[in-house]
Amino acid sequence: MTKDDAGNQMWGGRFASGPDAILEAINASIDYDQKFYAQDIAGSKAHANMLKDQGIISAEDAKQICAGLDTILSEIENGTFEFSRALEDIHMNVEARLATLIGPAAGRLHTARSRNDQVALGFRLWVKENMIGLDKALEGLMIAFLDKADEHTATVMPGFTHLQTAQPVTFGHHCMAYVEMFARDRDRVQSAIRRMDQCPLGTAALAGTSFNIDRENTSKALGFAEPSRNSLDTVADRDFALDFLSCASVCAMHLSRIAEEIVIWSTPQFGFIQLSDSFSTGSSIMPQKKNPDAAELVRAKTGRINGSLIALLTVMKGLPLAYSKDMQEDKESVFDASESLELAIAAMTGMITDLTVNVENMKKAAGSGYSTATDLADWLVREAGIPFRDAHHVTGKAVAMAIEKQCELHELALEDLQSIHADITAAIFDVLSVESSVASRTSFGGTAPANVVKQVAFWRERLKN
Ligand code: ARG
């Protein structure tokens, strides 16, 4: 490059004047893509070493390039590197600095490479590493739910449909429902990692290169399973980012559901749980209040994360092959979603670990609202041989009577129950308690404490492997 190259040092050769300030503002991505500086530098080192191995650049040049890149890495890490908007992005910032540090050899690094495969590589590596971290964080969250389930295998609470009391369940079973959800999230994350495990480096601008490069070499050096197979697809592909965002969206949706339950359960009206002080906030005006702000914010983060997915889907929609600058708009939504999700998972893990259960309140609520009506009907089917539809009708009458007498089902007198159906005996009272209700639900996947114990053991074993 020469002194009179206007504006941009990398492609300024054919331009008469420097870029307009507005162009620079819309064009520059350095403010956010510096986030994957380490991945960009690792990619450049792998590329330089491969060029040397293939005899495309000299060993001496490769050595200087790698040493220069190491210097840049430490400059960025200790905060002395000066990022320049005029140099657009992380790739050109690093390369320009390399030229200052080592001189002409720096110009050989970009042989058989383009910023198109360079950005596809750096961003993909960042997303891949981030997803490995996400998988780990979800494991921690699963363990928090498992530990809570273990503590409360037999704690009875109301199970809801339509948020109306339905049948008693165990709190352990409820916790294990979330273990299942986050296990599916991890499965999605792991399969996405497998799909993105192809190295883009060497696909160059869009068509590959005429240089005798070795893509297996760089792919292996950068920890990928294999090089990608189609250069056009590779530089135009942001599925790895979309895979991350869709995994993140489903996971955030799951988080929002437990967050919502925490908000409901911690109201004085429900009084099922108590959040620890470290995960609650007070009100500046109402001294009695303890607010579940962290849960509410986890619930709300879902909006940002879903929004990020829709944003990138919309950016990618209708783009012709191969690279278009539109694709530079892929990064901020991914970074924002990643930061939001990481924080949401950490907050949820903390809240679940710390929360205490008001066992008595849960039990009381479990027994109210005629939650054992189905048990009564099932008893009539099993013990009195009545068809289920008729038993349902008889039970309805018993519920109506209890409502009239303003009591619960188990508080009705035997004579009253017998006036509804003569075959009812005192044994009925064994199934009308919430404990016997949950204990009886031993079908596979059911809420019985014995099942919860088995499920906890199943998942503990799974997590070990
Ligand atoms: N900063 C760009 C991006 O993030 C790098 C690729 C630029 N390639 C190009 N042909 N202008 O997408």
Tab-separated table of C-alpha atoms and ligand atoms in Angstrom:
chain	number	residue	atom	x	y	z
A	1	MET	CA	0.000	0.000	0.000
A	2	THR	CA	1.185	3.535	-0.664
A	3	LYS	CA	0.769	6.790	1.197
A	4	ASP	CA	-1.670	8.260	-1.337
A	5	ASP	CA	-4.138	5.369	-1.040
A	6	ALA	CA	-7.187	7.280	0.128
A	7	GLY	CA	-9.098	6.242	3.240
A	8	ASN	CA	-8.971	2.497	3.635
A	9	GLN	CA	-5.517	0.947	3.565
A	10	MET	CA	-6.822	-2.433	2.419
A	11	TRP	CA	-8.902	-1.513	-0.597
A	12	GLY	CA	-8.202	2.209	-0.958
A	13	GLY	CA	-6.203	1.757	-4.182
A	14	ARG	CA	-8.997	2.463	-6.637
A	15	PHE	CA	-10.798	5.185	-4.638
A	16	ALA	CA	-10.196	8.882	-5.172
A	17	SER	CA	-11.310	10.083	-1.754
A	18	GLY	CA	-11.820	8.631	1.714
A	19	PRO	CA	-15.215	7.207	2.709
A	20	ASP	CA	-17.919	9.547	3.776
A	21	ALA	CA	-18.377	9.590	7.551
A	22	ILE	CA	-21.858	8.128	7.151
A	23	LEU	CA	-20.536	5.246	5.073
A	24	GLU	CA	-17.923	4.578	7.713
A	25	ALA	CA	-20.625	4.567	10.394
A	26	ILE	CA	-22.860	2.127	8.560
A	27	ASN	CA	-20.035	-0.022	7.232
A	28	ALA	CA	-17.882	-0.533	10.306
A	29	SER	CA	-18.424	-3.615	12.441
A	30	ILE	CA	-15.326	-3.275	14.610
A	31	ASP	CA	-17.332	-2.007	17.604
A	32	TYR	CA	-18.861	-5.470	17.982
A	33	ASP	CA	-16.891	-7.964	15.900
A	34	GLN	CA	-13.791	-7.348	18.044
A	35	LYS	CA	-15.532	-9.823	20.350
A	36	PHE	CA	-14.061	-12.687	18.319
A	37	TYR	CA	-10.525	-11.327	18.055
A	38	ALA	CA	-9.077	-14.500	19.596
A	39	GLN	CA	-10.845	-16.726	17.072
A	40	ASP	CA	-9.801	-14.458	14.188
A	41	ILE	CA	-6.162	-14.609	15.278
A	42	ALA	CA	-6.266	-18.382	15.800
A	43	GLY	CA	-7.667	-18.715	12.268
A	44	SER	CA	-4.899	-16.553	10.824
A	45	LYS	CA	-2.189	-18.551	12.577
A	46	ALA	CA	-3.605	-21.836	11.316
A	47	HIS	CA	-3.809	-20.352	7.817
A	48	ALA	CA	-0.209	-19.062	7.888
A	49	ASN	CA	1.105	-22.416	9.105
A	50	MET	CA	-0.787	-24.260	6.392
A	51	LEU	CA	0.555	-21.861	3.716
A	52	LYS	CA	4.053	-22.638	4.994
A	53	ASP	CA	3.448	-26.421	5.051
A	54	GLN	CA	2.253	-26.218	1.451
A	55	GLY	CA	5.270	-24.174	0.376
A	56	ILE	CA	3.057	-21.189	-0.525
A	57	ILE	CA	4.868	-18.839	1.864
A	58	SER	CA	8.336	-19.208	3.378
A	59	ALA	CA	8.937	-20.605	6.839
A	60	GLU	CA	10.494	-17.297	7.821
A	61	ASP	CA	7.426	-15.297	6.761
A	62	ALA	CA	5.120	-17.728	8.597
A	63	LYS	CA	7.222	-17.381	11.734
A	64	GLN	CA	7.104	-13.589	11.600
A	65	ILE	CA	3.357	-13.608	10.919
A	66	CYS	CA	2.625	-15.904	13.865
A	67	ALA	CA	4.881	-13.933	16.225
A	68	GLY	CA	3.203	-10.692	15.127
A	69	LEU	CA	-0.248	-12.211	15.651
A	70	ASP	CA	0.771	-13.296	19.162
A	71	THR	CA	1.864	-9.744	19.916
A	72	ILE	CA	-1.492	-8.435	18.670
A	73	LEU	CA	-3.332	-10.974	20.797
A	74	SER	CA	-1.595	-9.761	23.935
A	75	GLU	CA	-2.081	-6.112	22.928
A	76	ILE	CA	-5.828	-6.691	22.647
A	77	GLU	CA	-5.913	-8.659	25.880
A	78	ASN	CA	-4.073	-6.043	27.908
A	79	GLY	CA	-6.112	-3.220	26.401
A	80	THR	CA	-3.357	-1.398	24.517
A	81	PHE	CA	-4.600	-2.233	21.007
A	82	GLU	CA	-6.147	0.741	19.203
A	83	PHE	CA	-9.186	-0.279	17.207
A	84	SER	CA	-9.942	1.859	14.183
A	85	ARG	CA	-13.367	2.325	12.592
A	86	ALA	CA	-11.736	3.316	9.327
A	87	LEU	CA	-10.398	-0.237	9.204
A	88	GLU	CA	-13.971	-1.529	9.372
A	89	ASP	CA	-13.695	-4.819	11.142
A	90	ILE	CA	-11.574	-7.073	13.325
A	91	HIS	CA	-9.986	-8.753	10.310
A	92	MET	CA	-8.587	-5.569	8.801
A	93	ASN	CA	-7.682	-4.078	12.178
A	94	VAL	CA	-5.525	-7.109	12.923
A	95	GLU	CA	-3.972	-7.242	9.467
A	96	ALA	CA	-3.123	-3.528	9.442
A	97	ARG	CA	-1.486	-3.806	12.842
A	98	LEU	CA	0.441	-6.844	11.645
A	99	ALA	CA	1.813	-4.786	8.748
A	100	THR	CA	2.997	-2.136	11.203
A	101	LEU	CA	4.622	-4.762	13.392
A	102	ILE	CA	6.329	-7.007	10.841
A	103	GLY	CA	6.311	-5.120	7.539
A	104	PRO	CA	5.872	-6.693	4.077
A	105	ALA	CA	5.541	-10.317	5.283
A	106	ALA	CA	2.127	-9.333	6.687
A	107	GLY	CA	0.863	-8.899	3.150
A	108	ARG	CA	1.380	-12.632	2.479
A	109	LEU	CA	-1.086	-13.765	5.145
A	110	HIS	CA	-4.131	-13.036	3.025
A	111	THR	CA	-2.944	-15.364	0.228
A	112	ALA	CA	-5.670	-17.883	-0.691
A	113	ARG	CA	-8.084	-16.313	1.772
A	114	SER	CA	-10.846	-13.716	1.750
A	115	ARG	CA	-12.600	-11.824	4.492
A	116	ASN	CA	-15.646	-13.850	3.487
A	117	ASP	CA	-14.219	-17.157	4.671
A	118	GLN	CA	-12.347	-15.343	7.438
A	119	VAL	CA	-15.518	-13.934	9.015
A	120	ALA	CA	-17.380	-17.207	8.480
A	121	LEU	CA	-14.565	-18.886	10.415
A	122	GLY	CA	-14.110	-16.418	13.271
A	123	PHE	CA	-17.804	-16.040	13.978
A	124	ARG	CA	-18.482	-19.757	13.673
A	125	LEU	CA	-15.656	-20.573	16.085
A	126	TRP	CA	-17.052	-18.046	18.551
A	127	VAL	CA	-20.577	-19.447	18.309
A	128	LYS	CA	-19.282	-23.001	18.663
A	129	GLU	CA	-17.281	-22.193	21.796
A	130	ASN	CA	-20.230	-20.279	23.201
A	131	MET	CA	-22.530	-23.234	22.655
A	132	ILE	CA	-20.133	-25.556	24.445
A	133	GLY	CA	-20.391	-23.125	27.386
A	134	LEU	CA	-24.177	-23.063	27.072
A	135	ASP	CA	-24.299	-26.855	27.262
A	136	LYS	CA	-22.242	-26.725	30.459
A	137	ALA	CA	-24.424	-24.000	31.995
A	138	LEU	CA	-27.542	-26.043	31.257
A	139	GLU	CA	-25.974	-29.011	32.997
A	140	GLY	CA	-25.574	-26.857	36.105
A	141	LEU	CA	-29.216	-25.818	35.890
A	142	MET	CA	-30.318	-29.442	35.563
A	143	ILE	CA	-28.330	-30.319	38.686
A	144	ALA	CA	-30.037	-27.498	40.603
A	145	PHE	CA	-33.460	-28.915	39.656
A	146	LEU	CA	-32.320	-32.480	40.403
A	147	ASP	CA	-31.144	-31.508	43.888
A	148	LYS	CA	-34.458	-29.744	44.583
A	149	ALA	CA	-36.411	-32.745	43.298
A	150	ASP	CA	-34.332	-35.028	45.504
A	151	GLU	CA	-35.213	-32.957	48.569
A	152	HIS	CA	-38.915	-32.986	47.690
A	153	THR	CA	-39.725	-36.367	46.181
A	154	ALA	CA	-42.771	-36.666	48.476
A	155	THR	CA	-43.727	-33.003	48.971
A	156	VAL	CA	-47.307	-32.626	47.766
A	157	MET	CA	-48.531	-29.637	45.805
A	158	PRO	CA	-51.529	-28.964	43.607
A	159	GLY	CA	-51.039	-29.861	39.963
A	160	PHE	CA	-52.756	-27.427	37.634
A	161	THR	CA	-54.414	-27.381	34.269
A	162	HIS	CA	-55.705	-24.000	33.079
A	163	LEU	CA	-53.962	-22.811	36.281
A	164	GLN	CA	-56.950	-24.347	38.102
A	165	THR	CA	-56.295	-27.013	40.718
A	166	ALA	CA	-56.448	-30.352	38.913
A	167	GLN	CA	-54.845	-33.227	40.828
A	168	PRO	CA	-52.221	-33.398	43.553
A	169	VAL	CA	-48.663	-33.889	42.313
A	170	THR	CA	-45.293	-33.974	44.015
A	171	PHE	CA	-43.021	-30.952	43.899
A	172	GLY	CA	-40.193	-33.333	42.998
A	173	HIS	CA	-42.121	-34.419	39.914
A	174	HIS	CA	-42.668	-30.775	38.972
A	175	CYS	CA	-38.921	-30.100	39.266
A	176	MET	CA	-38.179	-33.164	37.152
A	177	ALA	CA	-40.416	-31.777	34.405
A	178	TYR	CA	-37.858	-28.973	34.034
A	179	VAL	CA	-34.984	-31.459	34.082
A	180	GLU	CA	-36.592	-33.050	31.007
A	181	MET	CA	-36.983	-29.669	29.287
A	182	PHE	CA	-33.407	-28.575	29.853
A	183	ALA	CA	-32.150	-32.008	28.825
A	184	ARG	CA	-33.921	-31.535	25.485
A	185	ASP	CA	-32.346	-28.083	25.227
A	186	ARG	CA	-28.925	-29.633	25.688
A	187	ASP	CA	-29.681	-32.234	23.069
A	188	ARG	CA	-30.582	-29.446	20.629
A	189	VAL	CA	-27.380	-27.558	21.503
A	190	GLN	CA	-25.244	-30.664	21.021
A	191	SER	CA	-26.776	-31.479	17.656
A	192	ALA	CA	-26.285	-27.866	16.528
A	193	ILE	CA	-22.616	-28.063	17.541
A	194	ARG	CA	-22.273	-31.210	15.443
A	195	ARG	CA	-23.793	-29.456	12.404
A	196	MET	CA	-21.560	-26.401	12.679
A	197	ASP	CA	-18.416	-28.476	13.099
A	198	GLN	CA	-17.125	-27.810	9.564
A	199	CYS	CA	-14.221	-25.509	8.852
A	200	PRO	CA	-14.967	-22.652	6.407
A	201	LEU	CA	-11.335	-21.575	5.988
A	202	GLY	CA	-10.054	-21.910	2.407
A	203	THR	CA	-13.402	-21.421	0.689
A	204	ALA	CA	-12.013	-17.910	0.038
A	205	ALA	CA	-14.274	-15.248	-1.461
A	206	LEU	CA	-16.865	-17.653	-2.876
A	207	ALA	CA	-15.255	-19.990	-5.393
A	208	GLY	CA	-12.325	-21.548	-3.589
A	209	THR	CA	-8.738	-20.793	-4.639
A	210	SER	CA	-6.191	-21.702	-7.268
A	211	PHE	CA	-3.465	-22.084	-4.629
A	212	ASN	CA	-2.568	-25.595	-3.535
A	213	ILE	CA	-3.985	-25.234	-0.017
A	214	ASP	CA	-4.670	-28.056	2.431
A	215	ARG	CA	-8.064	-27.590	4.032
A	216	GLU	CA	-7.775	-30.761	6.111
A	217	ASN	CA	-4.716	-29.190	7.730
A	218	THR	CA	-6.463	-25.980	8.863
A	219	SER	CA	-9.650	-27.803	9.784
A	220	LYS	CA	-7.726	-30.100	12.113
A	221	ALA	CA	-5.598	-27.282	13.545
A	222	LEU	CA	-8.736	-25.349	14.462
A	223	GLY	CA	-10.482	-28.319	16.080
A	224	PHE	CA	-13.161	-28.891	13.453
A	225	ALA	CA	-14.421	-32.331	12.458
A	226	GLU	CA	-13.916	-31.680	8.729
A	227	PRO	CA	-13.674	-28.895	6.130
A	228	SER	CA	-16.966	-27.652	4.649
A	229	ARG	CA	-17.786	-29.090	1.220
A	230	ASN	CA	-19.178	-26.212	-0.862
A	231	SER	CA	-17.478	-22.838	-1.064
A	232	LEU	CA	-20.614	-20.941	-2.120
A	233	ASP	CA	-22.697	-22.415	0.668
A	234	THR	CA	-19.958	-21.857	3.225
A	235	VAL	CA	-19.464	-18.120	2.776
A	236	ALA	CA	-23.230	-17.574	2.449
A	237	ASP	CA	-24.190	-19.741	5.420
A	238	ARG	CA	-25.266	-18.414	8.793
A	239	ASP	CA	-27.248	-21.489	9.835
A	240	PHE	CA	-24.855	-21.984	12.741
A	241	ALA	CA	-25.930	-18.606	14.160
A	242	LEU	CA	-29.590	-19.373	13.490
A	243	ASP	CA	-29.189	-22.779	15.131
A	244	PHE	CA	-27.779	-21.065	18.191
A	245	LEU	CA	-30.609	-18.511	18.247
A	246	SER	CA	-33.310	-21.127	17.837
A	247	CYS	CA	-31.801	-23.280	20.593
A	248	ALA	CA	-31.587	-20.134	22.712
A	249	SER	CA	-35.193	-19.190	21.991
A	250	VAL	CA	-36.610	-22.560	22.988
A	251	CYS	CA	-34.436	-22.603	26.092
A	252	ALA	CA	-35.506	-19.061	27.020
A	253	MET	CA	-39.131	-20.102	26.553
A	254	HIS	CA	-38.551	-22.917	29.060
A	255	LEU	CA	-36.856	-20.514	31.458
A	256	SER	CA	-39.779	-18.113	31.161
A	257	ARG	CA	-42.208	-20.823	32.242
A	258	ILE	CA	-40.399	-21.646	35.482
A	259	ALA	CA	-39.811	-17.910	35.973
A	260	GLU	CA	-43.552	-17.323	35.725
A	261	GLU	CA	-44.222	-20.136	38.196
A	262	ILE	CA	-41.731	-18.644	40.621
A	263	VAL	CA	-43.515	-15.289	40.364
A	264	ILE	CA	-46.880	-16.948	41.064
A	265	TRP	CA	-45.635	-19.307	43.783
A	266	SER	CA	-43.897	-16.542	45.702
A	267	THR	CA	-46.985	-14.327	46.033
A	268	PRO	CA	-48.446	-14.249	49.555
A	269	GLN	CA	-51.691	-15.619	48.034
A	270	PHE	CA	-49.932	-18.814	46.954
A	271	GLY	CA	-47.091	-18.819	49.467
A	272	PHE	CA	-45.599	-22.009	48.005
A	273	ILE	CA	-41.977	-20.918	47.982
A	274	GLN	CA	-39.667	-18.335	49.374
A	275	LEU	CA	-36.853	-16.894	47.325
A	276	SER	CA	-33.612	-16.257	49.142
A	277	ASP	CA	-32.802	-12.669	50.019
A	278	SER	CA	-29.971	-12.755	47.508
A	279	PHE	CA	-32.469	-13.316	44.706
A	280	SER	CA	-35.176	-10.894	45.884
A	281	THR	CA	-35.502	-7.137	45.888
A	282	GLY	CA	-37.393	-4.787	48.125
A	283	SER	CA	-39.760	-1.974	47.253
A	284	SER	CA	-38.653	1.622	47.783
A	285	ILE	CA	-42.118	2.566	49.058
A	286	MET	CA	-43.776	-0.588	50.425
A	287	PRO	CA	-41.599	-1.988	53.209
A	288	GLN	CA	-43.459	-5.321	53.412
A	289	LYS	CA	-42.605	-6.291	49.851
A	290	LYS	CA	-40.165	-8.894	48.633
A	291	ASN	CA	-40.152	-8.909	44.859
A	292	PRO	CA	-39.061	-11.681	42.491
A	293	ASP	CA	-37.281	-9.276	40.111
A	294	ALA	CA	-34.772	-11.845	38.908
A	295	ALA	CA	-37.562	-14.220	37.873
A	296	GLU	CA	-39.418	-11.418	36.121
A	297	LEU	CA	-36.286	-10.430	34.218
A	298	VAL	CA	-35.605	-14.008	33.190
A	299	ARG	CA	-39.196	-14.096	31.906
A	300	ALA	CA	-38.600	-10.867	29.988
A	301	LYS	CA	-35.230	-11.842	28.473
A	302	THR	CA	-37.195	-14.330	26.374
A	303	GLY	CA	-38.529	-11.387	24.391
A	304	ARG	CA	-35.044	-10.167	23.441
A	305	ILE	CA	-33.840	-13.644	22.592
A	306	ASN	CA	-36.842	-14.465	20.399
A	307	GLY	CA	-36.430	-11.050	18.795
A	308	SER	CA	-32.820	-11.865	17.913
A	309	LEU	CA	-33.880	-15.049	16.147
A	310	ILE	CA	-36.517	-13.225	14.104
A	311	ALA	CA	-34.027	-10.436	13.297
A	312	LEU	CA	-31.445	-12.796	11.810
A	313	LEU	CA	-34.016	-14.935	9.993
A	314	THR	CA	-35.238	-11.736	8.390
A	315	VAL	CA	-31.719	-10.581	7.476
A	316	MET	CA	-30.979	-13.906	5.769
A	317	LYS	CA	-34.308	-14.253	3.999
A	318	GLY	CA	-34.045	-13.815	0.240
A	319	LEU	CA	-30.266	-13.217	0.102
A	320	PRO	CA	-28.824	-14.481	-3.179
A	321	LEU	CA	-25.646	-16.577	-3.009
A	322	ALA	CA	-22.989	-15.997	-1.967
A	323	TYR	CA	-21.852	-13.335	0.540
A	324	SER	CA	-23.721	-10.028	0.850
A	325	LYS	CA	-22.873	-7.301	3.320
A	326	ASP	CA	-26.311	-7.834	4.875
A	327	MET	CA	-24.669	-10.755	6.614
A	328	GLN	CA	-22.585	-8.416	8.743
A	329	GLU	CA	-25.861	-7.806	10.632
A	330	ASP	CA	-25.646	-11.364	11.974
A	331	LYS	CA	-23.497	-10.597	14.979
A	332	GLU	CA	-25.096	-8.184	17.424
A	333	SER	CA	-28.274	-10.221	17.788
A	334	VAL	CA	-26.223	-13.333	18.513
A	335	PHE	CA	-24.042	-11.537	21.067
A	336	ASP	CA	-27.053	-9.976	22.770
A	337	ALA	CA	-28.960	-13.261	22.897
A	338	SER	CA	-25.918	-15.090	24.190
A	339	GLU	CA	-25.312	-12.598	26.977
A	340	SER	CA	-28.997	-12.546	27.940
A	341	LEU	CA	-29.282	-16.322	27.996
A	342	GLU	CA	-26.104	-16.823	29.978
A	343	LEU	CA	-27.343	-14.389	32.604
A	344	ALA	CA	-30.840	-15.885	32.653
A	345	ILE	CA	-29.506	-19.408	33.182
A	346	ALA	CA	-27.166	-18.236	35.940
A	347	ALA	CA	-29.992	-16.355	37.686
A	348	MET	CA	-32.359	-19.318	37.416
A	349	THR	CA	-29.729	-21.736	38.705
A	350	GLY	CA	-29.210	-19.450	41.705
A	351	MET	CA	-32.919	-19.006	42.380
A	352	ILE	CA	-33.674	-22.734	42.213
A	353	THR	CA	-30.700	-23.669	44.377
A	354	ASP	CA	-31.611	-21.119	47.045
A	355	LEU	CA	-35.392	-21.277	47.175
A	356	THR	CA	-37.153	-22.835	50.118
A	357	VAL	CA	-40.459	-24.668	49.870
A	358	ASN	CA	-43.351	-23.964	52.243
A	359	VAL	CA	-44.317	-27.613	52.502
A	360	GLU	CA	-47.397	-26.986	54.665
A	361	ASN	CA	-48.866	-24.351	52.343
A	362	MET	CA	-48.333	-26.559	49.331
A	363	LYS	CA	-49.995	-29.476	51.031
A	364	LYS	CA	-52.965	-27.416	52.146
A	365	ALA	CA	-53.450	-26.055	48.645
A	366	ALA	CA	-53.052	-29.554	47.217
A	367	GLY	CA	-55.978	-30.777	49.284
A	368	SER	CA	-58.337	-27.913	48.532
A	369	GLY	CA	-60.359	-27.390	45.385
A	370	TYR	CA	-61.556	-31.045	45.329
A	371	SER	CA	-58.260	-32.139	43.853
A	372	THR	CA	-58.866	-35.798	44.746
A	373	ALA	CA	-62.186	-36.026	42.894
A	374	THR	CA	-60.550	-38.197	40.212
A	375	ASP	CA	-59.295	-40.524	42.953
A	376	LEU	CA	-62.853	-40.885	44.221
A	377	ALA	CA	-64.090	-41.724	40.720
A	378	ASP	CA	-61.198	-44.180	40.166
A	379	TRP	CA	-62.058	-45.884	43.488
A	380	LEU	CA	-65.679	-46.354	42.370
A	381	VAL	CA	-64.443	-47.951	39.146
A	382	ARG	CA	-61.902	-50.198	40.856
A	383	GLU	CA	-63.743	-51.192	44.043
A	384	ALA	CA	-67.423	-50.963	43.084
A	385	GLY	CA	-67.116	-51.995	39.418
A	386	ILE	CA	-68.917	-48.865	38.188
A	387	PRO	CA	-68.151	-47.705	34.593
A	388	PHE	CA	-65.898	-44.622	34.638
A	389	ARG	CA	-68.499	-42.312	33.053
A	390	ASP	CA	-71.039	-43.179	35.786
A	391	ALA	CA	-68.367	-42.864	38.463
A	392	HIS	CA	-67.583	-39.398	37.094
A	393	HIS	CA	-71.253	-38.477	37.546
A	394	VAL	CA	-71.421	-39.831	41.103
A	395	THR	CA	-68.258	-37.936	41.975
A	396	GLY	CA	-69.722	-34.755	40.542
A	397	LYS	CA	-72.614	-35.129	42.957
A	398	ALA	CA	-70.199	-35.595	45.859
A	399	VAL	CA	-68.331	-32.423	44.834
A	400	ALA	CA	-71.647	-30.518	44.644
A	401	MET	CA	-72.538	-31.745	48.125
A	402	ALA	CA	-69.128	-30.685	49.489
A	403	ILE	CA	-69.556	-27.247	47.927
A	404	GLU	CA	-72.979	-26.948	49.540
A	405	LYS	CA	-71.632	-28.024	52.931
A	406	GLN	CA	-68.573	-25.819	52.458
A	407	CYS	CA	-66.130	-28.611	53.156
A	408	GLU	CA	-63.559	-30.745	51.352
A	409	LEU	CA	-64.337	-34.212	49.945
A	410	HIS	CA	-62.599	-36.069	52.773
A	411	GLU	CA	-64.635	-34.046	55.300
A	412	LEU	CA	-67.969	-35.440	54.051
A	413	ALA	CA	-69.596	-38.003	56.374
A	414	LEU	CA	-69.707	-41.607	55.179
A	415	GLU	CA	-73.533	-41.552	55.342
A	416	ASP	CA	-73.586	-38.497	53.078
A	417	LEU	CA	-71.369	-40.252	50.526
A	418	GLN	CA	-73.510	-43.410	50.782
A	419	SER	CA	-76.625	-41.348	50.099
A	420	ILE	CA	-75.056	-40.610	46.701
A	421	HIS	CA	-73.989	-44.201	46.042
A	422	ALA	CA	-74.786	-47.148	48.293
A	423	ASP	CA	-71.591	-49.101	47.420
A	424	ILE	CA	-69.257	-46.538	48.980
A	425	THR	CA	-67.490	-47.808	52.114
A	426	ALA	CA	-65.161	-46.229	54.688
A	427	ALA	CA	-62.209	-47.458	52.579
A	428	ILE	CA	-62.906	-44.509	50.293
A	429	PHE	CA	-61.209	-42.194	52.797
A	430	ASP	CA	-57.876	-43.888	52.082
A	431	VAL	CA	-57.783	-42.441	48.583
A	432	LEU	CA	-59.172	-39.026	49.422
A	433	SER	CA	-55.983	-37.810	51.105
A	434	VAL	CA	-53.444	-36.036	48.905
A	435	GLU	CA	-50.651	-38.356	50.031
A	436	SER	CA	-52.462	-41.495	48.956
A	437	SER	CA	-53.514	-39.767	45.748
A	438	VAL	CA	-49.933	-39.080	44.667
A	439	ALA	CA	-48.647	-42.401	45.994
A	440	SER	CA	-51.146	-44.230	43.787
A	441	ARG	CA	-49.941	-42.608	40.560
A	442	THR	CA	-47.215	-45.136	39.870
A	443	SER	CA	-47.766	-45.509	36.131
A	444	PHE	CA	-44.510	-44.888	34.220
A	445	GLY	CA	-43.943	-41.136	34.105
A	446	GLY	CA	-46.485	-40.533	36.879
A	447	THR	CA	-46.060	-38.326	39.944
A	448	ALA	CA	-45.723	-40.963	42.720
A	449	PRO	CA	-42.806	-40.299	45.105
A	450	ALA	CA	-41.412	-43.748	44.262
A	451	ASN	CA	-41.270	-42.731	40.581
A	452	VAL	CA	-39.585	-39.427	41.374
A	453	VAL	CA	-36.878	-41.238	43.330
A	454	LYS	CA	-36.229	-43.441	40.282
A	455	GLN	CA	-36.205	-40.507	37.872
A	456	VAL	CA	-33.732	-38.585	40.013
A	457	ALA	CA	-31.444	-41.617	40.038
A	458	PHE	CA	-31.872	-42.035	36.253
A	459	TRP	CA	-30.790	-38.457	35.556
A	460	ARG	CA	-27.928	-38.489	38.035
A	461	GLU	CA	-26.560	-41.538	36.215
A	462	ARG	CA	-27.097	-39.901	32.801
A	463	LEU	CA	-25.253	-36.751	33.877
A	464	LYS	CA	-22.260	-38.781	34.970
A	465	ASN	CA	-21.717	-39.972	31.398
B	1	ARG	N1	-17.090	-7.334	8.431
B	1	ARG	C1	-17.567	-8.217	7.415
B	1	ARG	C2	-18.721	-9.071	7.970
B	1	ARG	O1	-18.874	-9.121	9.126
B	1	ARG	C3	-16.481	-9.079	6.921
B	1	ARG	C4	-16.670	-9.617	5.538
B	1	ARG	C5	-16.526	-8.559	4.535
B	1	ARG	N2	-16.485	-9.034	3.215
B	1	ARG	C6	-16.691	-8.249	2.168
B	1	ARG	N3	-16.669	-8.785	1.001
B	1	ARG	N4	-16.903	-6.970	2.306
B	1	ARG	O2	-19.465	-9.678	7.232
